[in-house]
Short mmCIF file of C-alpha atoms in Angstrom, two decimals:
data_model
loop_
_atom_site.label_atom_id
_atom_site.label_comp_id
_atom_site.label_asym_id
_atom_site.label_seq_id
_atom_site.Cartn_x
_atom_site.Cartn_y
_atom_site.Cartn_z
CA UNK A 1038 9.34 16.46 5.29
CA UNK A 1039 11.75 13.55 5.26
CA UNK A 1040 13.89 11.15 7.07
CA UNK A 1041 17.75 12.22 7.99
CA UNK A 1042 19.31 9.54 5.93
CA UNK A 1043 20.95 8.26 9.17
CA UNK A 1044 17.91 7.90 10.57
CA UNK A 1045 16.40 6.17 7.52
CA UNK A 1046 17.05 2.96 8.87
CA UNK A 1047 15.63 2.49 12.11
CA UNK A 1048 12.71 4.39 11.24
CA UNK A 1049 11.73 3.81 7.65
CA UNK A 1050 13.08 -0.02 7.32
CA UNK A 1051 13.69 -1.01 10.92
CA UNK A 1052 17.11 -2.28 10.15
CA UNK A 1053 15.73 -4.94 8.65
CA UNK A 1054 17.67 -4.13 5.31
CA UNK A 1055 21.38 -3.78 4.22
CA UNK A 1056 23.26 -0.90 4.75
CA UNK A 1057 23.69 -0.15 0.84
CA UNK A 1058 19.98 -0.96 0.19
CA UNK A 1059 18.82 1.51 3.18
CA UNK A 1060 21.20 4.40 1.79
CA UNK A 1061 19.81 3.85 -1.61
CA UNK A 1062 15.99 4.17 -0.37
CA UNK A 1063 17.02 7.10 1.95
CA UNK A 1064 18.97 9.13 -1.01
CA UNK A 1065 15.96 8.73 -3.49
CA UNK A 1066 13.09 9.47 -0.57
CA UNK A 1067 10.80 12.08 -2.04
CA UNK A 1068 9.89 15.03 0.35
CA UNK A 1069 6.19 15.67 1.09
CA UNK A 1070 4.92 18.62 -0.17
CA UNK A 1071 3.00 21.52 1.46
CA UNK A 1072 -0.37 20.39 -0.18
CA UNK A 1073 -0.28 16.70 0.03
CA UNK A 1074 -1.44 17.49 3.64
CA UNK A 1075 -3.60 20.48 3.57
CA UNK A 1076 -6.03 19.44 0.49
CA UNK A 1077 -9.79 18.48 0.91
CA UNK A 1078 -10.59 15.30 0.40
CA UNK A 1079 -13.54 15.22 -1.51
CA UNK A 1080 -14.79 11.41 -1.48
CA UNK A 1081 -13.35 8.92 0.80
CA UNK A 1082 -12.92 5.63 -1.32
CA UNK A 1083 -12.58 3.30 2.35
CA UNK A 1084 -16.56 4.39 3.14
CA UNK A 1085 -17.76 2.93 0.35
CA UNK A 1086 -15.08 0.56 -0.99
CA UNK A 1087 -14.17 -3.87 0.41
CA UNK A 1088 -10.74 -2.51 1.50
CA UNK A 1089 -8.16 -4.94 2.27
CA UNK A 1090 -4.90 -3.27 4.80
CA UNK A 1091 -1.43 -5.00 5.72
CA UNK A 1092 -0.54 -3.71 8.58
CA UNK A 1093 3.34 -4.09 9.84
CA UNK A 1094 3.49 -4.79 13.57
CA UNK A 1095 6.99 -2.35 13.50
CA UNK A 1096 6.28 0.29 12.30
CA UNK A 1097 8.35 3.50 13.54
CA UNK A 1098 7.02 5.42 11.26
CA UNK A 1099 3.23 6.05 11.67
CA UNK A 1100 2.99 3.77 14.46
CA UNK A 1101 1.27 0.11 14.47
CA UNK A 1102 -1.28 1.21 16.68
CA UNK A 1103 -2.74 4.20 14.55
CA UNK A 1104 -2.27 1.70 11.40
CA UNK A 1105 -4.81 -0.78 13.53
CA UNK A 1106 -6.96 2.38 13.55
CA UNK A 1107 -7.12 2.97 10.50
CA UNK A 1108 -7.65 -0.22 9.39
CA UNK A 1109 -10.76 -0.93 11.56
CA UNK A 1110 -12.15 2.49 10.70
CA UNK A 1111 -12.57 1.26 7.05
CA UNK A 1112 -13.88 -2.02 8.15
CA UNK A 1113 -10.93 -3.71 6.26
CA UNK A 1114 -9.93 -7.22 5.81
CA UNK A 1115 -6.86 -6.93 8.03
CA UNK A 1116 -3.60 -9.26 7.98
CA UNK A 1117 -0.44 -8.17 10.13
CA UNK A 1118 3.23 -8.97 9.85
CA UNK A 1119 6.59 -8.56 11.40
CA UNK A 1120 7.66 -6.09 9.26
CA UNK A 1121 8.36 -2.04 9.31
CA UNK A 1122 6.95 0.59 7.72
CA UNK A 1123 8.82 -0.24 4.46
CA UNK A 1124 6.66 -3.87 3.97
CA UNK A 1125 6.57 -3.91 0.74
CA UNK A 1126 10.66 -3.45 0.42
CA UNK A 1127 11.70 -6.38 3.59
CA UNK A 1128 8.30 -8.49 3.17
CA UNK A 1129 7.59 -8.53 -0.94
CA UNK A 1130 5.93 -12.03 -0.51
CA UNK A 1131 3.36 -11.32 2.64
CA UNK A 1132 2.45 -7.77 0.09
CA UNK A 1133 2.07 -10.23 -3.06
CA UNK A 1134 -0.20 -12.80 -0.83
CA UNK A 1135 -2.70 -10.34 0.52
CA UNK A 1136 -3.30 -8.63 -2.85
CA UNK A 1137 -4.16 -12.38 -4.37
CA UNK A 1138 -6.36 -12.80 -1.28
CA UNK A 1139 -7.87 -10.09 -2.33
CA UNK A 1140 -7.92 -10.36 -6.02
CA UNK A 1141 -10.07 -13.62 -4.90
CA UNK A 1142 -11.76 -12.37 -2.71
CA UNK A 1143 -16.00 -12.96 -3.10
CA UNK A 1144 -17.43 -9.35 -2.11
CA UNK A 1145 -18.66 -7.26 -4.82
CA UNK A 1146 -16.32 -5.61 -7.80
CA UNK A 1147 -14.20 -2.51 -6.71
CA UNK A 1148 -15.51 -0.81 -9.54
CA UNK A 1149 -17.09 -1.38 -12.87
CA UNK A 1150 -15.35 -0.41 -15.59
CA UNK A 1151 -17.95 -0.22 -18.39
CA UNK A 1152 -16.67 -3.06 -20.71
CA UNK A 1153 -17.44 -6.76 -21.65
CA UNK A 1154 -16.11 -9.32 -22.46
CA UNK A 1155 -12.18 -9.81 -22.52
CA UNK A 1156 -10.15 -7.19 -21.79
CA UNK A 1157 -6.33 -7.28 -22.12
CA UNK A 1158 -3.56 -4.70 -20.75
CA UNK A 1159 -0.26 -4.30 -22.75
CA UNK A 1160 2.16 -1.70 -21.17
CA UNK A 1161 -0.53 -0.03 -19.14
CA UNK A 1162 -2.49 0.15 -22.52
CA UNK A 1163 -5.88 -1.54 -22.49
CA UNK A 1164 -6.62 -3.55 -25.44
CA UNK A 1165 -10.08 -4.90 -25.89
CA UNK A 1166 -11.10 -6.97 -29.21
CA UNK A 1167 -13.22 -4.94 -31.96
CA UNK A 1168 -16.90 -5.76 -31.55
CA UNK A 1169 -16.11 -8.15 -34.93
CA UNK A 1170 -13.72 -10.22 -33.23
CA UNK A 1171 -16.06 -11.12 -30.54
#
């Protein structure tokens, strides 16, 4: 499935983006394939995971009301904003704020990776220092 590219828009952006920027998203959408909908799901990461959720109030795509849904069902930290479906393409600075929030934020790790002490990452490469250098 995908959006006519006339339609692309209203629904995607709410018209809240150029013409030329709206054509460009709409002629390099990527369908949805016939399993992306139909596989199990075999661990749910929201059950068990501090989840954080933006949700646009105008959205004509899933609909703001089933986002809300969602949102409370995984007990998320919730911040809404005018803004369509497309957020993080008309609203790049509300997106960049709530993942610092929760970057900061006090609960518990999201995961634990296994190492200590510093780690860097260099062009998705992680680099940590040789046991020596430490």
């Amino acid at each position: 499935m995908h959006l006519k590219p006339e339609k692309f828009g209203d629904v995607f952006l709410s018209d809240r983006l150029g013409a030329s920027r709206a054509r460009v998203l709409a002629a390099t959408q990527r369908p949805a394939t016939a399993a992306s909908g139909n596989e199990p799901t075999q661990a749910v990461a929201w059950k068990t995971v501090p989840s954080w959720y933006l949700v646009p109030t105008d959205d004509r795509t899933i609909g703001t009301d089933n986002l809300r849904f969602m949102a409370e069902r995984a007990m998320a930290t919730t911040v809404e904003v005018d803004a369509p479906h497309a957020v993080m393409e008309t609203n790049p600075d509300d997106v960049t704020h709530l993942i610092l929030r929760a970057a900061g934020d006090s609960r518990p790790s999201l995961a634990k990776t296994g190492t200590s002490g510093r780690t860097t990452v260099l062009g998705g490469t992680v680099c940590s220092p040789s046991p020596r250098a430490q």
